[in-house]
Short mmCIF file of C-alpha atoms and ligand atoms in Angstrom, two decimals:
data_model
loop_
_atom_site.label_atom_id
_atom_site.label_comp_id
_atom_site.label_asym_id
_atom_site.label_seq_id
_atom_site.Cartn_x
_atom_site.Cartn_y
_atom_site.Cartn_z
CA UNK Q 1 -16.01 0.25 46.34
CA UNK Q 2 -13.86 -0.99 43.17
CA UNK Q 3 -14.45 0.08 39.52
CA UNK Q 4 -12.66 -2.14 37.36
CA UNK Q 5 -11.67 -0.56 33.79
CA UNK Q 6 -13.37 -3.57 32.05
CA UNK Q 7 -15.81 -6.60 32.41
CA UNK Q 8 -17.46 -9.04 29.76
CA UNK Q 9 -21.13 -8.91 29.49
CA UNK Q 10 -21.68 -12.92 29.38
CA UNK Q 11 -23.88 -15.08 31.32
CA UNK Q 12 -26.22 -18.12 31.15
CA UNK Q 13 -27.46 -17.48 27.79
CA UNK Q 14 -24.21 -18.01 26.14
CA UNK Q 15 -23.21 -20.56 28.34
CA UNK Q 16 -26.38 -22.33 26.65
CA UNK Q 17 -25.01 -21.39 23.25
CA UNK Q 18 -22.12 -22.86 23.61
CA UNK Q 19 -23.28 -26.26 25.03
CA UNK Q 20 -25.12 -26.41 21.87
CA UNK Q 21 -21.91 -26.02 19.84
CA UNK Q 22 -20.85 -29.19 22.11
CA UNK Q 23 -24.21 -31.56 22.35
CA UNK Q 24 -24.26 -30.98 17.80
CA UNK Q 25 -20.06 -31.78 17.94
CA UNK Q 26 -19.91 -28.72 15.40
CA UNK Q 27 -17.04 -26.38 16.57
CA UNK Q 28 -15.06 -25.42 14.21
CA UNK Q 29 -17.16 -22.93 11.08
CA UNK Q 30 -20.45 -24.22 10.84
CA UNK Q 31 -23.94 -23.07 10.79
CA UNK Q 32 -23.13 -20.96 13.29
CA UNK Q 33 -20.49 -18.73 11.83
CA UNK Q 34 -22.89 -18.32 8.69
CA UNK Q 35 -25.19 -17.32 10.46
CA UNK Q 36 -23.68 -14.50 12.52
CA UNK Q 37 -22.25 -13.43 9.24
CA UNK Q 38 -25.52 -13.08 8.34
CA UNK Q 39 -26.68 -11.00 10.75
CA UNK Q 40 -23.87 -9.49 10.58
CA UNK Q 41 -24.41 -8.28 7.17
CA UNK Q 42 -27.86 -7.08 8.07
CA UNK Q 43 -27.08 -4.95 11.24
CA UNK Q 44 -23.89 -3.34 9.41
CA UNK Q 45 -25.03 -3.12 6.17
CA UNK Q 46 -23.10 -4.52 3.33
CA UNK Q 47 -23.64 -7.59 1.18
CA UNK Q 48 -20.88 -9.70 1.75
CA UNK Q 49 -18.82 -10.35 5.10
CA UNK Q 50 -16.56 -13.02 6.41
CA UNK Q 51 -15.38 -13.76 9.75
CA UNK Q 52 -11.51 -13.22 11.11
CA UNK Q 53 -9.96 -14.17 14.02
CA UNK Q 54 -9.69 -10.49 15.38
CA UNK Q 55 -10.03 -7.34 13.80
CA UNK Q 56 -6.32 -6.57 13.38
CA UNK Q 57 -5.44 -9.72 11.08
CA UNK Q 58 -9.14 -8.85 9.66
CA UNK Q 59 -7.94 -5.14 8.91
CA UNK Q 60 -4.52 -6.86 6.91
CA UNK Q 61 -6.92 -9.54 4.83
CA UNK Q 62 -8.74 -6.56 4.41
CA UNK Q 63 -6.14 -4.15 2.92
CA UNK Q 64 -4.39 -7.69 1.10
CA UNK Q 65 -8.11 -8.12 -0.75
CA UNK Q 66 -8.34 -4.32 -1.71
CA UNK Q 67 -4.77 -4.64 -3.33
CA UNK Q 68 -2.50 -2.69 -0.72
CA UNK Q 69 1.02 -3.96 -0.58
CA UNK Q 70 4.57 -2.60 -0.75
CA UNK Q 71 5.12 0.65 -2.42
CA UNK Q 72 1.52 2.20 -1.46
CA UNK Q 73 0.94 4.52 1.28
CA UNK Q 74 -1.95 4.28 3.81
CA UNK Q 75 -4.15 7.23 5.53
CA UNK Q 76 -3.93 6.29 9.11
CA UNK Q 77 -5.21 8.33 11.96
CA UNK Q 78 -2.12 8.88 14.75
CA UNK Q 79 -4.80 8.51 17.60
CA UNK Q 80 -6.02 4.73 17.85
CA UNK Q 81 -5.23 1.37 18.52
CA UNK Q 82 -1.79 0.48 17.22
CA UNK Q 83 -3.62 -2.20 15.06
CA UNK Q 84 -4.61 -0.16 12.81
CA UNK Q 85 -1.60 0.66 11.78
CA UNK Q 86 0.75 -2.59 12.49
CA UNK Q 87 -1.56 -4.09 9.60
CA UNK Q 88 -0.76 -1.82 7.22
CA UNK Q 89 2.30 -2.73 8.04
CA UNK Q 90 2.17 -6.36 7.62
CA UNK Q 91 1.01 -5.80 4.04
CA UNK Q 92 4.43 -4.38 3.02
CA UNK Q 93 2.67 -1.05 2.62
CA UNK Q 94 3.45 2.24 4.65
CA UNK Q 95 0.89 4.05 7.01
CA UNK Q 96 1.25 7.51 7.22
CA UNK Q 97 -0.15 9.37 10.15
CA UNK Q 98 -2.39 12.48 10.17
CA UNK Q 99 -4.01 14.40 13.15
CA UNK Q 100 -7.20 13.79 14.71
CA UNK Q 101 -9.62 16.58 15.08
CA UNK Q 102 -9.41 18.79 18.76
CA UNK Q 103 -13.64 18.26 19.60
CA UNK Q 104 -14.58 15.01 18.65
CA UNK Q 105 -11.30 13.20 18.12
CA UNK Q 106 -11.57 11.44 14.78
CA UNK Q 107 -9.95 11.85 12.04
CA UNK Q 108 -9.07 15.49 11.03
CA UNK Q 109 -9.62 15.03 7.65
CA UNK Q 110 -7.96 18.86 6.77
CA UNK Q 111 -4.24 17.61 7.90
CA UNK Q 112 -4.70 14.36 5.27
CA UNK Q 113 -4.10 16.81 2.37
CA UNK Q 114 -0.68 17.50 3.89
CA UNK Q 115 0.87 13.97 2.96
CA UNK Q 116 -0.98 13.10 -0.11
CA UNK Q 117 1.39 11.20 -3.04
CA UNK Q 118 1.01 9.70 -5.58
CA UNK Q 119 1.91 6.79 -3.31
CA UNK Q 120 -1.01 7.18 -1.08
CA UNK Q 121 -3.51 4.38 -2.43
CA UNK Q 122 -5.97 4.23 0.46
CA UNK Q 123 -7.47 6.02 3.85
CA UNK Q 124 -8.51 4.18 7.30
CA UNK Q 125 -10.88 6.44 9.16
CA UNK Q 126 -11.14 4.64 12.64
CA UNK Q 127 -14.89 5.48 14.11
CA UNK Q 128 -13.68 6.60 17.36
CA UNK Q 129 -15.01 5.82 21.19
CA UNK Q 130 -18.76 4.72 19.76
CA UNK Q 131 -19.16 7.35 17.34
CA UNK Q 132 -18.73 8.16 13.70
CA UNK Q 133 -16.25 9.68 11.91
CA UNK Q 134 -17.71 12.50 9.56
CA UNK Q 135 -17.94 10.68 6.67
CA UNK Q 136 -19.53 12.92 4.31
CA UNK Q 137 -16.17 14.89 4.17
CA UNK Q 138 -14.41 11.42 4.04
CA UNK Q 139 -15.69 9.84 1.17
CA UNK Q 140 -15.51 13.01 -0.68
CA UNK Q 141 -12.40 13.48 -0.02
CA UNK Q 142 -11.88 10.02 -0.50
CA UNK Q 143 -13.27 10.25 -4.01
CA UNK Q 144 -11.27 13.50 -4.89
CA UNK Q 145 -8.07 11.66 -4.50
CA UNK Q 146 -9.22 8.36 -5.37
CA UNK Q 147 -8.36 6.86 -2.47
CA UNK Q 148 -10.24 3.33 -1.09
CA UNK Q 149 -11.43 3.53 2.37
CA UNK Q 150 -10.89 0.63 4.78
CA UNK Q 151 -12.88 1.36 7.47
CA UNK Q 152 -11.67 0.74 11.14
CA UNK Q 153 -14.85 0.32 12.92
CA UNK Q 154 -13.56 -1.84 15.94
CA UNK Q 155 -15.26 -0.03 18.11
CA UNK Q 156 -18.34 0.94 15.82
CA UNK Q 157 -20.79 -1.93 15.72
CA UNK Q 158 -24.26 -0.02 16.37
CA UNK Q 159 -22.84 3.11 15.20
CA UNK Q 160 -24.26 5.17 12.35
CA UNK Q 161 -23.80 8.25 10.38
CA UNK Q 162 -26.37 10.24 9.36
CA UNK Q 163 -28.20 6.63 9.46
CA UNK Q 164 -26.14 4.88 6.88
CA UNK Q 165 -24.07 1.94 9.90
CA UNK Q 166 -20.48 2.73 9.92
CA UNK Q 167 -19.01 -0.03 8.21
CA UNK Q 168 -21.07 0.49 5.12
CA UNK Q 169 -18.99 3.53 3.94
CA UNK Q 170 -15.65 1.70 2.62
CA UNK Q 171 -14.65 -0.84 0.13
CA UNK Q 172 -13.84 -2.75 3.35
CA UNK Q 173 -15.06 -2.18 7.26
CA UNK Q 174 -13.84 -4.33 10.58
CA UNK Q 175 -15.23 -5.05 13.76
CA UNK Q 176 -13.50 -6.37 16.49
CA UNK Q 177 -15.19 -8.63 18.74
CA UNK Q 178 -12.74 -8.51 21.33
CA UNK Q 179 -13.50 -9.05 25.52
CA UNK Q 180 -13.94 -5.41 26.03
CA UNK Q 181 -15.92 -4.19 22.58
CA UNK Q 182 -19.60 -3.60 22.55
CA UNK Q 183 -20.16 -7.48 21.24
CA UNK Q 184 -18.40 -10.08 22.15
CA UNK Q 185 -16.95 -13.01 20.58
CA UNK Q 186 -14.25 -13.14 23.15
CA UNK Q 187 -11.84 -13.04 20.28
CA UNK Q 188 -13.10 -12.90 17.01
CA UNK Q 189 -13.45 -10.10 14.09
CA UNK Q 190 -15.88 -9.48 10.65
CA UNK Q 191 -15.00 -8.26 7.30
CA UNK Q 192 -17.45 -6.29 4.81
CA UNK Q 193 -17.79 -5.33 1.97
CA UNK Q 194 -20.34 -4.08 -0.96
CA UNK Q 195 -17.52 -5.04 -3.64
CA UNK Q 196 -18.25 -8.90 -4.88
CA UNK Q 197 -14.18 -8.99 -6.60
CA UNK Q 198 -13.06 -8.48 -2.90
CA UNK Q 199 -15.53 -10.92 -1.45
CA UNK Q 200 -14.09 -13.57 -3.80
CA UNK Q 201 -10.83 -12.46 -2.36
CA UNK Q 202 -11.24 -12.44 1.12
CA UNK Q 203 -12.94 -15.85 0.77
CA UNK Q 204 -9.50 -17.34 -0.80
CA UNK Q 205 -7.00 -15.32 1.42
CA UNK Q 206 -8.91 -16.57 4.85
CA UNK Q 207 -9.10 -20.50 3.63
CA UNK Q 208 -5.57 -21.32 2.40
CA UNK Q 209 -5.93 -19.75 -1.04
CA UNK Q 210 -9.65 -22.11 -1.83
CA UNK Q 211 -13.17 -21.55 -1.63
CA UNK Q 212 -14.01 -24.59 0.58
CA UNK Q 213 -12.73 -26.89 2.97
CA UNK Q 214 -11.82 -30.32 2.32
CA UNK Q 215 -10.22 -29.46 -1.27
CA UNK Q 216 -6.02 -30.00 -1.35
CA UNK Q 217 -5.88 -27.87 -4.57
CA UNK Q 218 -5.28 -24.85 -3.74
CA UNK Q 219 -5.85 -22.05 -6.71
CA UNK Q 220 -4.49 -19.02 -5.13
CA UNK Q 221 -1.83 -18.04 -2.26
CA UNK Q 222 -3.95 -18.07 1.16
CA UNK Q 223 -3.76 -18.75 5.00
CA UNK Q 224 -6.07 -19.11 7.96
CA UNK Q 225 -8.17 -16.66 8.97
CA UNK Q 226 -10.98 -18.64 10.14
CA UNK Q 227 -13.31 -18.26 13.11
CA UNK Q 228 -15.24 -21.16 14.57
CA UNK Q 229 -18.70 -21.97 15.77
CA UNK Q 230 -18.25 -21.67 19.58
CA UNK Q 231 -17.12 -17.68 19.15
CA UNK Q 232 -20.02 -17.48 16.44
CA UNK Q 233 -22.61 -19.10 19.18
CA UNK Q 234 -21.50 -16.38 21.80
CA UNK Q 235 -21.66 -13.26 18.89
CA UNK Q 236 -25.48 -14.75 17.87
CA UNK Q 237 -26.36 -14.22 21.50
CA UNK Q 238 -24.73 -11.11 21.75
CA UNK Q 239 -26.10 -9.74 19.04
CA UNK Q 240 -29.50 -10.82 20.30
CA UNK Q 241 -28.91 -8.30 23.45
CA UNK Q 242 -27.44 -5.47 21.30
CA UNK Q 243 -30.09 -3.46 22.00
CA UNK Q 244 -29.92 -3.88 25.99
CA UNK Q 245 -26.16 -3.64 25.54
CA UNK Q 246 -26.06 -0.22 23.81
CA UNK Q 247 -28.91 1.21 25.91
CA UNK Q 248 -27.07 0.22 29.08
CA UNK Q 249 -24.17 1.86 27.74
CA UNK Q 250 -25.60 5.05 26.83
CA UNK Q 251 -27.66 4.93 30.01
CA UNK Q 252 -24.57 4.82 31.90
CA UNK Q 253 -22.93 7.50 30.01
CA UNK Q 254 -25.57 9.71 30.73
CA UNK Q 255 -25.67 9.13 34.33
CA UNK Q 256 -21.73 10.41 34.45
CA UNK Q 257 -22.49 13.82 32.45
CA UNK Q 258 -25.33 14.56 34.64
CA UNK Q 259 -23.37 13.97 37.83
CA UNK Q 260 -20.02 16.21 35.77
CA UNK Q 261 -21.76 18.46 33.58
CA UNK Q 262 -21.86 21.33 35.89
CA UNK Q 263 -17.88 20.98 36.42
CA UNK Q 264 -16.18 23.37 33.99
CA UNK Q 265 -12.62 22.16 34.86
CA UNK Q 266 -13.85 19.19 32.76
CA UNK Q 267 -14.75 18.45 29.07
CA UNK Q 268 -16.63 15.37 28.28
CA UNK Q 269 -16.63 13.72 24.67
CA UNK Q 270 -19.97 12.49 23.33
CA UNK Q 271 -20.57 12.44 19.59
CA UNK Q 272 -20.23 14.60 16.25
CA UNK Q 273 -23.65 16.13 15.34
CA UNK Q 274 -24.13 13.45 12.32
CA UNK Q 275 -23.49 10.24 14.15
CA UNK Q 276 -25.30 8.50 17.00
CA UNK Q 277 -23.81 7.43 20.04
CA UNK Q 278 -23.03 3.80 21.44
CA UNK Q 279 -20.58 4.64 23.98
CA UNK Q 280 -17.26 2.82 24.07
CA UNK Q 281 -16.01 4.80 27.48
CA UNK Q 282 -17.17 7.91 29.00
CA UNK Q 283 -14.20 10.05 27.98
CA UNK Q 284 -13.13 13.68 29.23
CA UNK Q 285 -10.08 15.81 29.34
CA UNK Q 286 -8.57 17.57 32.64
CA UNK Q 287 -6.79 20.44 31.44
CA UNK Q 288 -5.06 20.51 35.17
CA UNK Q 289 -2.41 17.94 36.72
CA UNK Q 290 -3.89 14.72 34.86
CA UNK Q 291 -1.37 12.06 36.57
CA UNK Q 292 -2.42 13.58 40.16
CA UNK Q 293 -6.31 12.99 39.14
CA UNK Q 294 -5.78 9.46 37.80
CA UNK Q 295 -3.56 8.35 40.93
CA UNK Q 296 -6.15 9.53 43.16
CA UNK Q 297 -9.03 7.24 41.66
CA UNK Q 298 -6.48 4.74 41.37
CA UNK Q 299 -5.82 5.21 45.38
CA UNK Q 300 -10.12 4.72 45.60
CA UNK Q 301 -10.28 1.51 43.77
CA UNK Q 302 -11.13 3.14 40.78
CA UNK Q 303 -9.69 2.19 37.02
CA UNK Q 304 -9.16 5.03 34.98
CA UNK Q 305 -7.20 4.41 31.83
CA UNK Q 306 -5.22 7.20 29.41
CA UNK Q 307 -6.16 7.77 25.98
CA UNK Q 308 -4.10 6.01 22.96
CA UNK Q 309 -0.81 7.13 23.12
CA UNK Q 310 -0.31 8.70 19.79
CA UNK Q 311 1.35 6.99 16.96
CA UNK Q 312 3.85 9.20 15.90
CA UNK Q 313 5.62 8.95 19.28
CA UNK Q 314 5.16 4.59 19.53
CA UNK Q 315 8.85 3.05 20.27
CA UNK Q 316 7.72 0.19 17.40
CA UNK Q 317 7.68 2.81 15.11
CA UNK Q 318 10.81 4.95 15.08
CA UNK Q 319 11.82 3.53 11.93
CA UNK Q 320 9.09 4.82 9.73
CA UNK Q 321 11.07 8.44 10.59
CA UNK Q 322 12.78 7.55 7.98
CA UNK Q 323 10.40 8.37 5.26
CA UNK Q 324 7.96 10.96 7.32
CA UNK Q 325 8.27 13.73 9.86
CA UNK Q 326 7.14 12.27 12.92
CA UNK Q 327 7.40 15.75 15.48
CA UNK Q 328 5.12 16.65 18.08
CA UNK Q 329 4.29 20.05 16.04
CA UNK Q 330 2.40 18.21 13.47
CA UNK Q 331 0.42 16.55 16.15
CA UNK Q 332 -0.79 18.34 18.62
CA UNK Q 333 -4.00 17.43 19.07
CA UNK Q 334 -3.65 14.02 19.65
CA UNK Q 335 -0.55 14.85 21.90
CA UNK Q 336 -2.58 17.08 23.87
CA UNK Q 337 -5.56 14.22 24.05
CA UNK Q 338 -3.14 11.95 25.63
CA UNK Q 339 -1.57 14.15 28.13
CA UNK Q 340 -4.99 15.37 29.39
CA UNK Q 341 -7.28 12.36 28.28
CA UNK Q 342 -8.98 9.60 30.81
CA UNK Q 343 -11.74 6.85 30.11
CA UNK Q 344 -13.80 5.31 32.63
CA UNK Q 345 -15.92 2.14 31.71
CA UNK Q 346 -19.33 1.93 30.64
CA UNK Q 347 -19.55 -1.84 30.57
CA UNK Q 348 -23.59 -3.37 30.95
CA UNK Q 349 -22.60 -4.74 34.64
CA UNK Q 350 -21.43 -1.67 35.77
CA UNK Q 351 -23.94 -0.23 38.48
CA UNK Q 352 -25.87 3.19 38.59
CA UNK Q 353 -23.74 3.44 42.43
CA UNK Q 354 -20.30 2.77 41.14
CA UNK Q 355 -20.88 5.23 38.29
CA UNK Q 356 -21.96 7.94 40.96
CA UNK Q 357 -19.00 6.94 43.46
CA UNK Q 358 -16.43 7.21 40.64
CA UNK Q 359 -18.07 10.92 40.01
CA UNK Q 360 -17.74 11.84 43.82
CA UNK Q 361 -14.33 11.21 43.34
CA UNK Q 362 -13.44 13.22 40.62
CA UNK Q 363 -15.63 16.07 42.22
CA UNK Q 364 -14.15 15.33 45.74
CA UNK Q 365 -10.42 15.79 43.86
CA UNK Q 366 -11.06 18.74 42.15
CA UNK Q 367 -12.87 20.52 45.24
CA UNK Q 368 -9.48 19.81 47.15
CA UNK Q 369 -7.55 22.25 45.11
C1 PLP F 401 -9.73 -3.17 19.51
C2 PLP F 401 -9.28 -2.40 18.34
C3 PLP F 401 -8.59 -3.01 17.28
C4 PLP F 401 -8.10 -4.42 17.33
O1 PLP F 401 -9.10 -5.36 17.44
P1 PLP F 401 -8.71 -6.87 17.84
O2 PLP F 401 -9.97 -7.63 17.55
O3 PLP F 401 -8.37 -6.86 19.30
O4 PLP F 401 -7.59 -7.31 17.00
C5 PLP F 401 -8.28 -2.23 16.18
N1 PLP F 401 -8.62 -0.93 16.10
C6 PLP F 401 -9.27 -0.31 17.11
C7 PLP F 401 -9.64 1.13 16.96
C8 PLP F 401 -9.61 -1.02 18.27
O5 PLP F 401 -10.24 -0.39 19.27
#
């Protein structure tokens, strides 16, 4: 049997979707795009939104439209997606990396007191593996300081805290859309926010610095950060199965603890009591020989993947040592979450059987020691 890490959930119905963009000759942002910003808006809570092309450049626009640029530091979590981080970047701006907690690995919102400044303008909590971050203790914190939250909620569509949708916390929230997220767009990210100033913003930065197309004046500095109707006719479907999509996923999730759950040598992530659950991967950590575990599902057909590699340690970012201590020590939870971290997919296609084989395998490993 194989287990590949990831699969995209799309079939006839977007197929349909699509030929519609074609039979109409609308492909580029059309009605389609306005309305998955639309629902958009609805299922993640915010008044305004505008598409991206993915959720890193919509993470940059994002930070550009709150203000962030050179000089100002940036709250980033060292265990995520590099993207959170490399758009900080691109805004001239500095992230500065803080420690995720050891049980739920978010955000560890303790070690962020340690490298407060007066340069430190903003915070990017980054809703972790389909669940929240605790944002109570966020946006207080947030407020103390007066810090703006972006919100990093690639992986967070469906996922609430304490009912509020993540995404509805911050002055700005992303989505990604990408292949292997719980919607698809293929490519493709959103933008909210409850602030109109920002809105107006985001509007000008994403469309060459105007409010529509067509127009060669051009009012303010801008570039393109559009979308286009044939990703927007895939999201509307998508969206239309979210419910199947995240009660396959959690279905699936729940099918691996009850097949691991009596295995002590194992600890299995779900959620923080606060936030629901729309699994991203069904993640645990082996405290014993890790690299031995993964090469043996590898050698069964079976694709386990690591955990982020932390940020502090990234080759593409030695030279931010410059300006802050970088060391294991200050780290160690998401060092340790890497070294004894694997995922293992909980994609919609993904059968009940393959699920159960990829748990025989883990058992059958950890019998043979
Ligand atoms: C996927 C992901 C991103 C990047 O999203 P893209 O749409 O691929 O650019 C950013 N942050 C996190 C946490 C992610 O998982």
């Amino acid at each position: 049997m194989r287990v590949p890490q990831m699969q995209p959930f799309v079939g006839q119905e977007e197929y349909e979707a699509i030929k519609d963009c074609f039979d109409t000759n609308w492909l580029t942002e059309g009605p389609k795009c306005k309305e998955f910003v639309r629902r958009l808006c609805d299922v993640v809570g915010v008044n305004y939104g505008v598409l991206a092309p993915n959720c890193t450049l919509g993470l940059f626009l994002g930070l550009k439209a709150m203000g962030i640029g050179p000089g100002d530091e940036v709250i980033v979590p060292n265990f995520t997606f590099i993207a959170s981080a490399t758009s900080v970047i691109l805004t001239g701006a500095t992230p500065v990396f803080v420690d995720i907690n050891k049980e739920d690995l978010q955000i560890n919102i303790d070690d962020c007191k340690r490298i407060i400044t007066e340069k430190t303008k903003a915070i990017m909590p980054v809703h972790m593996y389909g669940a929240s971050c605790n944002m109570t203790e966020l946006v207080e914190f947030a407020n103390k300081h007066e810090l703006l939250i972006i919100e990093d909620a690639a992986q967070a569509i469906g996922v609430n805290w304490e009912g509020k949708p993540c995404g509805s916390f911050g002055a700005v929230s992303c989505f990604s859309f990408f292949a292997d997220k719980s919607i698809t767009t293929i490519e493709g990210g959103f933008i909210g926010t409850n602030d109109e100033k920002i809105y107006e913003s985001l509007r000008y930065l994403r469309n060459h610095g105007r409010i529509s197309s067509g127009t060669f004046i051009h009012p303010e500095l801008g570039f393109n950060f559009r979308m286009n109707d044939v990703s927007a006719a895939i999201g509307l479907v998508q969206l239309d199965k979210a419910v199947y999509i995240f009660s396959k996923r959690l279905e699936l999730h729940k099918t691996y603890c009850r097949e691991l759950e009596s295995r002590s040598e194992i600890k299995i992530f779900t959620h923080p009591k606060g936030s629901n659950f729309v699994p991203f991967r069904f993640s645990i950590l082996y405290d014993g020989d890790r690299e031995a575990l993964s090469n043996y599902l590898t050698e069964s057909g079976i694709e386990p993947r690591t955990f982020f590699y932390p940020l502090h340690r990234q080759p593409a970012f030695e030279f931010l040592q410059n300006t802050q201590s970088l060391n294991d020590e200050l780290f160690t939870n998401s060092v340790y979450a890497y070294e004894k971290g694997l995922c293992f997919p909980v994609y919609p296609e993904l059968s009940e059987e393959q699920v159960v084989y990829t748990c025989d395998k883990i058992k059958e490993f950890l019998d043979a020691i």
